[in-house]
mmCIF file of C-alpha atoms in Angstrom:
data_model
loop_
_atom_site.group_PDB
_atom_site.id
_atom_site.type_symbol
_atom_site.label_atom_id
_atom_site.label_comp_id
_atom_site.label_asym_id
_atom_site.label_seq_id
_atom_site.Cartn_x
_atom_site.Cartn_y
_atom_site.Cartn_z
ATOM 1 C CA MET A 1 94.489 25.962 -47.501
ATOM 2 C CA ALA A 2 98.224 25.342 -47.383
ATOM 3 C CA PRO A 3 99.934 24.718 -50.725
ATOM 4 C CA SER A 4 100.437 21.073 -51.668
ATOM 5 C CA LEU A 5 103.828 19.542 -50.956
ATOM 6 C CA GLU A 6 103.267 16.673 -53.379
ATOM 7 C CA GLU A 7 104.814 16.389 -56.814
ATOM 8 C CA PRO A 8 102.310 17.129 -59.591
ATOM 9 C CA VAL A 9 101.004 14.076 -61.426
ATOM 10 C CA LEU A 10 101.319 14.275 -65.211
ATOM 11 C CA PRO A 11 99.027 12.421 -67.636
ATOM 12 C CA SER A 12 100.491 9.032 -68.523
ATOM 13 C CA HIS A 13 100.455 9.749 -72.247
ATOM 14 C CA SER A 14 102.726 12.761 -71.812
ATOM 15 C CA LEU A 15 105.833 10.674 -71.131
ATOM 16 C CA ALA A 16 107.398 8.090 -73.365
ATOM 17 C CA LYS A 17 109.473 5.306 -71.837
ATOM 18 C CA GLY A 18 112.838 6.697 -70.734
ATOM 19 C CA GLN A 19 111.826 10.294 -71.444
ATOM 20 C CA LEU A 20 112.547 12.964 -68.845
ATOM 21 C CA GLY A 21 109.308 14.603 -67.802
ATOM 22 C CA VAL A 22 109.041 18.411 -67.703
ATOM 23 C CA HIS A 23 105.959 20.085 -66.308
ATOM 24 C CA PHE A 24 105.157 23.365 -68.107
ATOM 25 C CA ARG A 25 103.324 26.027 -66.114
ATOM 26 C CA PRO A 26 101.854 29.112 -67.714
ATOM 27 C CA GLN A 27 104.067 32.215 -67.277
ATOM 28 C CA VAL A 28 102.790 34.743 -64.769
ATOM 29 C CA LYS A 29 103.828 38.373 -65.162
ATOM 30 C CA SER A 30 105.629 39.614 -62.052
ATOM 31 C CA GLY A 31 105.376 43.165 -60.734
ATOM 32 C CA PRO A 32 108.262 45.515 -59.940
ATOM 33 C CA ALA A 33 110.748 44.557 -57.258
ATOM 34 C CA TYR A 34 110.003 46.521 -54.098
ATOM 35 C CA THR A 35 111.300 46.510 -50.538
ATOM 36 C CA PRO A 36 109.835 49.213 -48.262
ATOM 37 C CA GLY A 37 112.417 51.814 -47.291
ATOM 38 C CA LEU A 38 115.234 50.127 -49.230
ATOM 39 C CA THR A 39 116.633 51.180 -52.612
ATOM 40 C CA PRO A 40 119.505 49.632 -54.593
ATOM 41 C CA VAL A 41 122.975 51.072 -53.992
ATOM 42 C CA THR A 42 125.128 51.918 -57.021
ATOM 43 C CA ASN A 43 128.650 50.504 -57.295
ATOM 44 C CA HIS A 44 131.027 53.411 -57.967
ATOM 45 C CA GLU A 45 134.198 51.378 -58.482
ATOM 46 C CA ASP A 46 134.825 52.922 -61.943
ATOM 47 C CA TYR A 47 133.481 56.363 -61.091
ATOM 48 C CA GLU A 48 133.477 58.792 -64.021
ATOM 49 C CA HIS A 49 133.798 61.949 -61.902
ATOM 50 C CA GLN A 50 137.050 61.158 -60.092
ATOM 51 C CA ASP A 51 138.424 64.606 -60.979
ATOM 52 C CA LEU A 52 135.503 66.277 -59.206
ATOM 53 C CA LEU A 53 135.809 64.345 -55.944
ATOM 54 C CA PRO A 54 136.464 66.585 -52.912
ATOM 55 C CA THR A 55 139.766 67.798 -51.587
ATOM 56 C CA PHE A 56 140.785 70.483 -49.082
ATOM 57 C CA PRO A 57 143.874 72.345 -50.385
ATOM 58 C CA ASN A 58 146.037 73.942 -47.725
ATOM 59 C CA VAL A 59 146.300 77.409 -49.237
ATOM 60 C CA HIS A 60 145.571 80.903 -47.958
ATOM 61 C CA TRP A 61 143.693 83.642 -49.794
ATOM 62 C CA PRO A 62 143.493 87.383 -49.016
ATOM 63 C CA ASP A 63 140.349 89.019 -47.686
ATOM 64 C CA LEU A 64 137.644 89.703 -50.248
ATOM 65 C CA ILE A 65 137.181 93.199 -51.596
ATOM 66 C CA GLU A 66 134.111 94.657 -53.250
ATOM 67 C CA VAL A 67 133.824 93.809 -56.949
ATOM 68 C CA PRO A 68 131.623 95.375 -59.649
ATOM 69 C CA TYR A 69 128.276 93.684 -60.133
ATOM 70 C CA HIS A 70 125.684 94.285 -62.846
ATOM 71 C CA ASP A 71 122.584 92.110 -62.546
ATOM 72 C CA ARG A 72 121.906 90.394 -65.885
ATOM 73 C CA GLY A 73 118.302 89.903 -64.849
ATOM 74 C CA LEU A 74 117.711 93.593 -65.545
ATOM 75 C CA TYR A 75 118.176 92.817 -69.259
ATOM 76 C CA GLY A 76 115.790 89.864 -69.251
ATOM 77 C CA ASP A 77 112.431 89.850 -70.972
ATOM 78 C CA PRO A 78 109.659 90.254 -68.349
ATOM 79 C CA ALA A 79 107.802 87.403 -70.112
ATOM 80 C CA PHE A 80 111.012 85.287 -70.427
ATOM 81 C CA ARG A 81 110.097 84.599 -74.071
ATOM 82 C CA ARG A 82 113.623 84.189 -75.458
ATOM 83 C CA LEU A 83 114.241 81.431 -72.928
ATOM 84 C CA LEU A 84 110.832 79.789 -72.852
ATOM 85 C CA ASP A 85 110.314 79.760 -76.643
ATOM 86 C CA ALA A 86 112.955 77.000 -76.646
ATOM 87 C CA ALA A 87 111.188 75.017 -73.906
ATOM 88 C CA SER A 88 108.880 72.041 -74.341
ATOM 89 C CA ASP A 89 107.214 72.556 -70.963
ATOM 90 C CA VAL A 90 107.304 74.898 -67.982
ATOM 91 C CA PHE A 91 105.378 74.711 -64.728
ATOM 92 C CA ASP A 92 105.479 76.085 -61.187
ATOM 93 C CA TYR A 93 105.839 73.769 -58.198
ATOM 94 C CA THR A 94 103.989 76.185 -55.898
ATOM 95 C CA PRO A 95 102.572 79.700 -56.355
ATOM 96 C CA LYS A 96 105.359 81.246 -54.265
ATOM 97 C CA ILE A 97 108.533 79.439 -55.337
ATOM 98 C CA GLY A 98 109.976 76.862 -57.690
ATOM 99 C CA THR A 99 109.652 76.359 -61.461
ATOM 100 C CA GLU A 100 110.726 73.495 -63.740
ATOM 101 C CA VAL A 101 111.697 74.109 -67.373
ATOM 102 C CA SER A 102 111.976 71.230 -69.849
ATOM 103 C CA GLY A 103 113.538 71.106 -73.306
ATOM 104 C CA VAL A 104 116.182 73.786 -72.692
ATOM 105 C CA ARG A 105 119.891 72.904 -72.849
ATOM 106 C CA LEU A 106 121.795 75.073 -70.375
ATOM 107 C CA SER A 107 125.067 74.467 -72.246
ATOM 108 C CA GLN A 108 123.627 76.069 -75.402
ATOM 109 C CA LEU A 109 121.983 79.237 -74.077
ATOM 110 C CA THR A 110 122.438 82.506 -75.934
ATOM 111 C CA ASP A 111 123.285 85.608 -73.915
ATOM 112 C CA ALA A 112 119.703 86.810 -74.323
ATOM 113 C CA GLN A 113 118.416 83.498 -72.953
ATOM 114 C CA LYS A 114 120.838 83.762 -70.026
ATOM 115 C CA ASP A 115 119.411 87.190 -69.230
ATOM 116 C CA ASP A 116 115.880 85.759 -69.286
ATOM 117 C CA LEU A 117 117.044 82.910 -67.061
ATOM 118 C CA ALA A 118 118.434 85.364 -64.514
ATOM 119 C CA ARG A 119 115.156 87.268 -64.500
ATOM 120 C CA LEU A 120 113.119 84.067 -64.127
ATOM 121 C CA VAL A 121 115.272 82.948 -61.196
ATOM 122 C CA ALA A 122 114.943 86.391 -59.576
ATOM 123 C CA VAL A 123 111.148 86.110 -59.813
ATOM 124 C CA ARG A 124 110.675 82.425 -58.944
ATOM 125 C CA GLY A 125 113.530 81.914 -56.461
ATOM 126 C CA VAL A 126 114.707 78.564 -57.866
ATOM 127 C CA VAL A 127 114.393 76.988 -61.332
ATOM 128 C CA PHE A 128 115.001 73.301 -62.132
ATOM 129 C CA PHE A 129 116.347 71.705 -65.315
ATOM 130 C CA ARG A 130 116.436 67.924 -65.665
ATOM 131 C CA ASP A 131 118.802 65.679 -67.645
ATOM 132 C CA GLN A 132 121.543 68.246 -68.330
ATOM 133 C CA ASP A 133 124.231 65.657 -69.106
ATOM 134 C CA ASP A 134 126.124 68.006 -71.475
ATOM 135 C CA PHE A 135 126.273 70.808 -68.887
ATOM 136 C CA ASP A 136 129.744 69.927 -67.588
ATOM 137 C CA ILE A 137 131.726 71.798 -64.958
ATOM 138 C CA ASP A 138 133.332 74.071 -67.551
ATOM 139 C CA ALA A 139 129.937 75.073 -68.940
ATOM 140 C CA GLN A 140 128.618 75.518 -65.406
ATOM 141 C CA ARG A 141 131.468 77.875 -64.520
ATOM 142 C CA ALA A 142 131.033 79.776 -67.794
ATOM 143 C CA LEU A 143 127.360 80.395 -66.990
ATOM 144 C CA GLY A 144 128.304 81.519 -63.491
ATOM 145 C CA ARG A 145 130.929 83.925 -64.838
ATOM 146 C CA TYR A 146 128.341 85.426 -67.181
ATOM 147 C CA PHE A 147 126.334 86.415 -64.123
ATOM 148 C CA GLY A 148 129.273 87.762 -62.080
ATOM 149 C CA THR A 149 132.604 87.165 -60.360
ATOM 150 C CA LEU A 150 132.778 83.590 -59.083
ATOM 151 C CA HIS A 151 132.956 83.077 -55.338
ATOM 152 C CA LYS A 152 135.660 80.919 -53.730
ATOM 153 C CA HIS A 153 134.602 79.278 -50.469
ATOM 154 C CA ALA A 154 136.993 79.632 -47.545
ATOM 155 C CA THR A 155 136.417 76.250 -45.887
ATOM 156 C CA THR A 156 134.477 73.689 -47.923
ATOM 157 C CA SER A 157 135.914 71.158 -50.358
ATOM 158 C CA VAL A 158 136.892 71.876 -53.962
ATOM 159 C CA PRO A 159 137.413 69.421 -56.845
ATOM 160 C CA ARG A 160 140.633 67.440 -57.189
ATOM 161 C CA ARG A 161 141.142 68.841 -60.665
ATOM 162 C CA PRO A 162 143.445 71.895 -60.432
ATOM 163 C CA GLY A 163 142.042 75.299 -61.330
ATOM 164 C CA LEU A 164 138.537 74.739 -59.937
ATOM 165 C CA GLU A 165 138.949 76.555 -56.620
ATOM 166 C CA ASP A 166 135.722 78.484 -57.353
ATOM 167 C CA VAL A 167 133.690 75.251 -57.343
ATOM 168 C CA HIS A 168 132.153 73.927 -54.133
ATOM 169 C CA VAL A 169 131.851 70.140 -53.888
ATOM 170 C CA VAL A 170 128.947 68.465 -52.096
ATOM 171 C CA PHE A 171 129.879 64.870 -51.286
ATOM 172 C CA THR A 172 128.510 62.201 -48.961
ATOM 173 C CA ASP A 173 128.655 58.432 -49.241
ATOM 174 C CA GLY A 174 128.190 55.332 -47.103
ATOM 175 C CA ARG A 175 131.452 55.984 -45.263
ATOM 176 C CA SER A 176 130.584 59.561 -44.300
ATOM 177 C CA LYS A 177 129.849 60.464 -40.699
ATOM 178 C CA ASP A 178 126.170 60.756 -39.830
ATOM 179 C CA GLN A 179 125.841 64.396 -38.709
ATOM 180 C CA ARG A 180 122.110 64.619 -38.046
ATOM 181 C CA ALA A 181 122.603 64.801 -34.282
ATOM 182 C CA LEU A 182 124.906 67.823 -34.605
ATOM 183 C CA PHE A 183 122.272 70.259 -35.912
ATOM 184 C CA THR A 184 118.713 71.253 -35.240
ATOM 185 C CA PRO A 185 116.507 71.087 -38.355
ATOM 186 C CA THR A 186 115.985 74.849 -38.215
ATOM 187 C CA PHE A 187 119.732 75.534 -38.175
ATOM 188 C CA LEU A 188 120.215 73.537 -41.379
ATOM 189 C CA TRP A 189 118.216 76.154 -43.297
ATOM 190 C CA HIS A 190 120.662 78.675 -44.745
ATOM 191 C CA SER A 191 121.534 81.020 -47.541
ATOM 192 C CA ASP A 192 125.086 80.509 -48.786
ATOM 193 C CA VAL A 193 127.916 82.575 -47.260
ATOM 194 C CA THR A 194 125.795 85.599 -46.349
ATOM 195 C CA TYR A 195 128.661 86.746 -44.136
ATOM 196 C CA GLU A 196 130.496 87.967 -47.263
ATOM 197 C CA ILE A 197 130.316 91.664 -48.122
ATOM 198 C CA GLN A 198 128.672 90.656 -51.416
ATOM 199 C CA PRO A 199 126.835 87.396 -50.795
ATOM 200 C CA PRO A 200 126.110 85.318 -53.906
ATOM 201 C CA SER A 201 123.223 85.988 -56.256
ATOM 202 C CA TYR A 202 122.702 83.380 -58.997
ATOM 203 C CA THR A 203 123.875 79.951 -57.886
ATOM 204 C CA SER A 204 123.800 76.600 -59.703
ATOM 205 C CA LEU A 205 124.048 73.065 -58.364
ATOM 206 C CA LYS A 206 124.395 70.009 -60.597
ATOM 207 C CA LEU A 207 123.887 66.504 -59.255
ATOM 208 C CA LEU A 208 126.548 64.177 -60.645
ATOM 209 C CA THR A 209 125.245 61.128 -58.843
ATOM 210 C CA GLY A 210 122.761 60.588 -56.071
ATOM 211 C CA PRO A 211 120.301 58.221 -54.455
ATOM 212 C CA PRO A 212 117.772 56.565 -56.769
ATOM 213 C CA ARG A 213 114.139 57.579 -56.733
ATOM 214 C CA GLY A 214 112.831 57.151 -53.212
ATOM 215 C CA GLY A 215 116.334 56.971 -51.742
ATOM 216 C CA GLY A 216 116.274 60.435 -50.163
ATOM 217 C CA GLY A 217 118.656 63.354 -50.599
ATOM 218 C CA ASP A 218 116.005 65.915 -51.606
ATOM 219 C CA THR A 219 116.703 69.641 -51.262
ATOM 220 C CA HIS A 220 114.227 72.177 -49.867
ATOM 221 C CA TRP A 221 114.093 75.888 -50.723
ATOM 222 C CA ALA A 222 112.146 78.615 -48.908
ATOM 223 C CA SER A 223 111.167 81.980 -50.364
ATOM 224 C CA GLN A 224 112.231 85.044 -48.395
ATOM 225 C CA TYR A 225 109.804 87.115 -50.481
ATOM 226 C CA ALA A 226 107.039 84.949 -49.017
ATOM 227 C CA ALA A 227 108.545 85.088 -45.528
ATOM 228 C CA TYR A 228 108.396 88.897 -45.618
ATOM 229 C CA ASP A 229 104.780 88.736 -46.788
ATOM 230 C CA LEU A 230 103.823 86.551 -43.815
ATOM 231 C CA LEU A 231 104.589 89.381 -41.407
ATOM 232 C CA SER A 232 102.123 92.020 -40.282
ATOM 233 C CA PRO A 233 102.614 95.528 -41.724
ATOM 234 C CA GLY A 234 103.826 96.767 -38.343
ATOM 235 C CA MET A 235 106.407 93.989 -38.028
ATOM 236 C CA GLN A 236 107.523 94.572 -41.622
ATOM 237 C CA ARG A 237 108.132 98.250 -40.907
ATOM 238 C CA TYR A 238 109.991 97.437 -37.696
ATOM 239 C CA LEU A 239 112.309 94.872 -39.285
ATOM 240 C CA GLU A 240 113.029 97.276 -42.139
ATOM 241 C CA THR A 241 114.825 99.495 -39.612
ATOM 242 C CA LEU A 242 117.131 96.702 -38.372
ATOM 243 C CA THR A 243 120.375 95.076 -39.416
ATOM 244 C CA ALA A 244 121.807 91.671 -38.533
ATOM 245 C CA LEU A 245 125.290 90.243 -38.028
ATOM 246 C CA HIS A 246 126.225 87.328 -40.306
ATOM 247 C CA SER A 247 129.254 85.410 -39.055
ATOM 248 C CA ALA A 248 131.691 82.962 -40.705
ATOM 249 C CA GLU A 249 133.338 82.110 -37.391
ATOM 250 C CA MET A 250 131.375 78.926 -36.608
ATOM 251 C CA GLN A 251 132.124 77.544 -40.066
ATOM 252 C CA ALA A 252 135.845 78.267 -39.648
ATOM 253 C CA GLU A 253 135.903 76.751 -36.154
ATOM 254 C CA GLY A 254 134.272 73.591 -37.468
ATOM 255 C CA SER A 255 136.877 73.235 -40.203
ATOM 256 C CA ARG A 256 139.762 73.710 -37.800
ATOM 257 C CA ALA A 257 138.257 71.201 -35.368
ATOM 258 C CA ALA A 258 138.123 68.662 -38.220
ATOM 259 C CA GLY A 259 141.793 69.333 -39.036
ATOM 260 C CA ARG A 260 140.990 71.079 -42.299
ATOM 261 C CA PRO A 261 142.479 74.346 -43.541
ATOM 262 C CA VAL A 262 140.708 77.694 -43.440
ATOM 263 C CA ARG A 263 141.720 79.378 -46.682
ATOM 264 C CA ARG A 264 140.509 82.860 -45.789
ATOM 265 C CA GLU A 265 140.105 84.409 -42.353
ATOM 266 C CA PRO A 266 136.486 84.408 -41.104
ATOM 267 C CA VAL A 267 134.558 87.650 -41.273
ATOM 268 C CA ILE A 268 131.443 89.153 -39.704
ATOM 269 C CA SER A 269 129.308 91.413 -41.896
ATOM 270 C CA GLU A 270 126.348 93.614 -41.024
ATOM 271 C CA HIS A 271 123.479 93.483 -43.509
ATOM 272 C CA PRO A 272 119.928 94.854 -43.537
ATOM 273 C CA LEU A 273 117.321 92.450 -42.209
ATOM 274 C CA VAL A 274 115.036 93.351 -45.128
ATOM 275 C CA ARG A 275 116.470 93.937 -48.596
ATOM 276 C CA THR A 276 115.046 95.021 -51.950
ATOM 277 C CA HIS A 277 115.764 92.981 -55.069
ATOM 278 C CA PRO A 278 117.291 95.053 -57.904
ATOM 279 C CA VAL A 279 115.415 93.152 -60.642
ATOM 280 C CA THR A 280 111.921 92.632 -59.223
ATOM 281 C CA GLY A 281 111.807 95.596 -56.854
ATOM 282 C CA TRP A 282 110.286 93.229 -54.276
ATOM 283 C CA LYS A 283 111.145 93.373 -50.599
ATOM 284 C CA SER A 284 112.315 90.202 -48.904
ATOM 285 C CA LEU A 285 113.702 89.096 -45.607
ATOM 286 C CA PHE A 286 117.451 88.721 -45.647
ATOM 287 C CA PHE A 287 117.778 86.354 -42.755
ATOM 288 C CA ASN A 288 119.892 83.234 -42.419
ATOM 289 C CA PRO A 289 119.230 80.668 -39.665
ATOM 290 C CA GLY A 290 122.711 79.230 -40.173
ATOM 291 C CA PHE A 291 124.783 82.431 -40.012
ATOM 292 C CA VAL A 292 122.865 85.253 -38.290
ATOM 293 C CA THR A 293 124.105 85.597 -34.719
ATOM 294 C CA LYS A 294 122.628 88.917 -33.539
ATOM 295 C CA ILE A 295 120.194 91.662 -34.426
ATOM 296 C CA VAL A 296 122.035 94.978 -34.098
ATOM 297 C CA GLY A 297 120.933 97.811 -31.818
ATOM 298 C CA VAL A 298 118.383 95.983 -29.669
ATOM 299 C CA PRO A 299 118.628 94.162 -26.306
ATOM 300 C CA LYS A 300 119.753 90.540 -26.478
ATOM 301 C CA VAL A 301 116.379 89.257 -25.284
ATOM 302 C CA GLU A 302 114.743 91.119 -28.173
ATOM 303 C CA SER A 303 117.383 89.964 -30.647
ATOM 304 C CA ASP A 304 116.888 86.353 -29.579
ATOM 305 C CA ALA A 305 113.098 86.701 -29.896
ATOM 306 C CA ILE A 306 113.376 88.068 -33.434
ATOM 307 C CA ILE A 307 115.749 85.277 -34.421
ATOM 308 C CA ARG A 308 113.382 82.637 -33.007
ATOM 309 C CA LEU A 309 110.434 84.171 -34.857
ATOM 310 C CA LEU A 310 112.212 84.309 -38.207
ATOM 311 C CA ASN A 311 113.640 80.814 -37.768
ATOM 312 C CA GLU A 312 110.124 79.473 -37.269
ATOM 313 C CA ILE A 313 108.689 81.359 -40.238
ATOM 314 C CA ILE A 314 111.411 80.154 -42.603
ATOM 315 C CA ALA A 315 111.565 76.551 -41.416
ATOM 316 C CA THR A 316 107.868 75.771 -40.912
ATOM 317 C CA THR A 317 105.785 77.771 -43.410
ATOM 318 C CA GLN A 318 104.934 75.133 -46.000
ATOM 319 C CA GLU A 319 103.449 77.420 -48.670
ATOM 320 C CA SER A 320 106.772 79.247 -48.934
ATOM 321 C CA HIS A 321 108.672 75.955 -49.515
ATOM 322 C CA VAL A 322 109.488 73.805 -52.496
ATOM 323 C CA ARG A 323 111.019 70.324 -52.251
ATOM 324 C CA TYR A 324 112.991 68.895 -55.163
ATOM 325 C CA GLN A 325 113.651 65.209 -55.754
ATOM 326 C CA TRP A 326 116.886 64.955 -57.696
ATOM 327 C CA ARG A 327 117.854 62.732 -60.583
ATOM 328 C CA GLN A 328 121.326 62.313 -62.053
ATOM 329 C CA ASN A 329 122.429 65.329 -64.164
ATOM 330 C CA ASP A 330 119.654 67.581 -62.849
ATOM 331 C CA VAL A 331 120.521 71.250 -62.281
ATOM 332 C CA ALA A 332 118.947 73.747 -59.890
ATOM 333 C CA ILE A 333 119.624 77.471 -60.279
ATOM 334 C CA TRP A 334 118.506 79.732 -57.462
ATOM 335 C CA ASP A 335 118.816 83.308 -56.296
ATOM 336 C CA ASN A 336 120.728 83.168 -53.035
ATOM 337 C CA ARG A 337 119.589 86.682 -52.112
ATOM 338 C CA ILE A 338 115.919 85.805 -51.704
ATOM 339 C CA THR A 339 115.884 82.107 -50.745
ATOM 340 C CA ASN A 340 117.063 79.816 -47.999
ATOM 341 C CA HIS A 341 117.645 76.124 -48.630
ATOM 342 C CA SER A 342 118.262 72.956 -46.673
ATOM 343 C CA ALA A 343 119.590 69.544 -47.573
ATOM 344 C CA SER A 344 117.892 66.501 -46.078
ATOM 345 C CA TYR A 345 119.466 63.555 -44.294
ATOM 346 C CA GLY A 346 118.451 59.918 -44.349
ATOM 347 C CA PHE A 347 119.870 58.797 -47.706
ATOM 348 C CA ALA A 348 122.774 56.648 -46.446
ATOM 349 C CA PRO A 349 124.431 54.502 -47.722
ATOM 350 C CA HIS A 350 123.955 56.139 -51.129
ATOM 351 C CA ARG A 351 126.545 58.452 -52.642
ATOM 352 C CA ARG A 352 125.397 62.035 -53.210
ATOM 353 C CA HIS A 353 127.871 64.083 -55.253
ATOM 354 C CA ALA A 354 127.148 67.536 -56.661
ATOM 355 C CA VAL A 355 129.059 70.636 -57.731
ATOM 356 C CA ARG A 356 128.009 74.206 -56.978
ATOM 357 C CA VAL A 357 129.002 77.447 -58.677
ATOM 358 C CA ALA A 358 128.009 80.857 -57.285
ATOM 359 C CA CYS A 359 128.776 84.428 -58.273
ATOM 360 C CA HIS A 360 129.069 87.456 -56.021
ATOM 361 C CA GLY A 361 125.934 89.590 -56.046
ATOM 362 C CA ASP A 362 125.170 93.166 -55.115
ATOM 363 C CA ARG A 363 125.819 94.453 -51.637
ATOM 364 C CA PRO A 364 122.528 93.985 -49.722
ATOM 365 C CA HIS A 365 120.500 97.177 -49.506
ATOM 366 C CA PHE A 366 116.991 98.230 -48.575
ATOM 367 C CA ASP A 367 114.944 100.551 -50.791
ATOM 368 C CA PRO A 368 111.802 101.782 -48.991
ATOM 369 C CA SER A 369 110.097 102.414 -52.342
ATOM 370 C CA GLY A 370 110.027 98.677 -53.056
ATOM 371 C CA VAL A 371 106.857 96.598 -52.798
ATOM 372 C CA SER A 372 106.193 93.093 -51.583
ATOM 373 C CA GLN A 373 105.667 90.148 -53.912
ATOM 374 C CA GLU A 374 102.118 89.757 -52.638
ATOM 375 C CA GLU A 375 101.272 93.421 -53.194
ATOM 376 C CA ASP A 376 102.651 93.390 -56.727
ATOM 377 C CA LEU A 377 100.843 90.202 -57.763
ATOM 378 C CA HIS A 378 97.603 91.534 -56.238
ATOM 379 C CA LEU A 379 97.840 94.658 -58.384
ATOM 380 C CA ARG A 380 98.836 92.756 -61.547
ATOM 381 C CA TYR A 381 96.524 89.770 -61.432
ATOM 382 C CA GLY A 382 93.879 90.622 -58.866
ATOM 383 C CA LEU A 383 94.967 87.810 -56.559
ATOM 384 C CA PRO A 384 93.244 88.040 -53.172
ATOM 385 C CA ARG A 385 95.067 89.700 -50.328
ATOM 386 C CA ILE A 386 95.970 87.389 -47.448
ATOM 387 C CA SER A 387 94.447 88.221 -44.077
ATOM 388 C CA LYS A 388 97.007 88.834 -41.355
ATOM 389 C CA ASP A 389 94.514 89.140 -38.524
ATOM 390 C CA GLY A 390 95.111 86.151 -36.283
ATOM 391 C CA SER A 391 92.702 87.213 -33.547
ATOM 392 C CA GLY A 392 89.732 85.156 -34.758
ATOM 393 C CA GLN A 393 88.854 81.564 -33.983
ATOM 394 C CA SER A 394 88.898 78.667 -36.414
ATOM 395 C CA ASN A 395 88.943 74.912 -36.487
ATOM 396 C CA TYR A 396 92.006 73.014 -37.807
ATOM 397 C CA ASN A 397 92.489 73.438 -41.550
ATOM 398 C CA ASP A 398 93.024 70.145 -43.425
#
């Protein structure tokens, strides 16, 4: 039945002569406001992080040279007790990658806790800390310097505040160009600046502001330990003999095409396709969909086939992925040597502003005496070995 369009009739005794009548209805509790696919946009007129907004200084830096590197994870407690004794909660997102730690203030870590943090990140790939409002850019850089020499990016934006050239700014808002059509989803997976002679190890990203819950802007990470373990023993042994070229040229060309400066000349570095982590002793792929251009020493058709295979493994193997939904002041710390990551589109018109600090790591190397993550965890905990025989027949697995 359609709702009545008539005025309600009040009892005659409820109104005195000349009295304005008011009809009281019982209050009904309303649920949360919700519009599918639409989230409220924050007004940033009085934005508190003006000094960390992006700029592209027109300066030129010399080529990088090798710097000493001593992995602090080697000094960490294998049980991470000095770090986790201060935590209120800790849990893994998936068995292969991703851990969240609650109750720990990154700005107040002791050196021993920093060592445990490095070891935890080396084992788990990426570790998340929520609500780190007191972990400002100075504290973030100090933690990065504890782990190694800070990296300065040759092309991307840096903060407006002088003296922060070793900070990379991530910034997109409603006025930014939609770039989804410029990349394939596979190409967006990358490990930061692997074309350097010493690509970064421990890397932190803090979200200053971002879309609200459900507004998009999540980040995905993929474990290269797990990617190595997905391969057959024969393919593992074959890839262990190969090296790959990692190139900065496309990144430099893109900056020049946009009219932005290139602060250091682009380089191409040759790195092993499988590397061994100095802390865990685990073997991992060292492959980068965004920067690897060729596999060295094999025909182009074979190089292209290997690149296609590894792209598919990294981009599509769900059990090696973790997806993180950011909140303001959250921090992610990952090991750039053994993970790839990818931002996600679709969060316009929200502002997404973050700052990244990375330190140079060790020069990539392969140690044949290393073991895989899967092998080590099988021996330690009796976890079942994963079958790699794909010759059988099976129905779809829900």
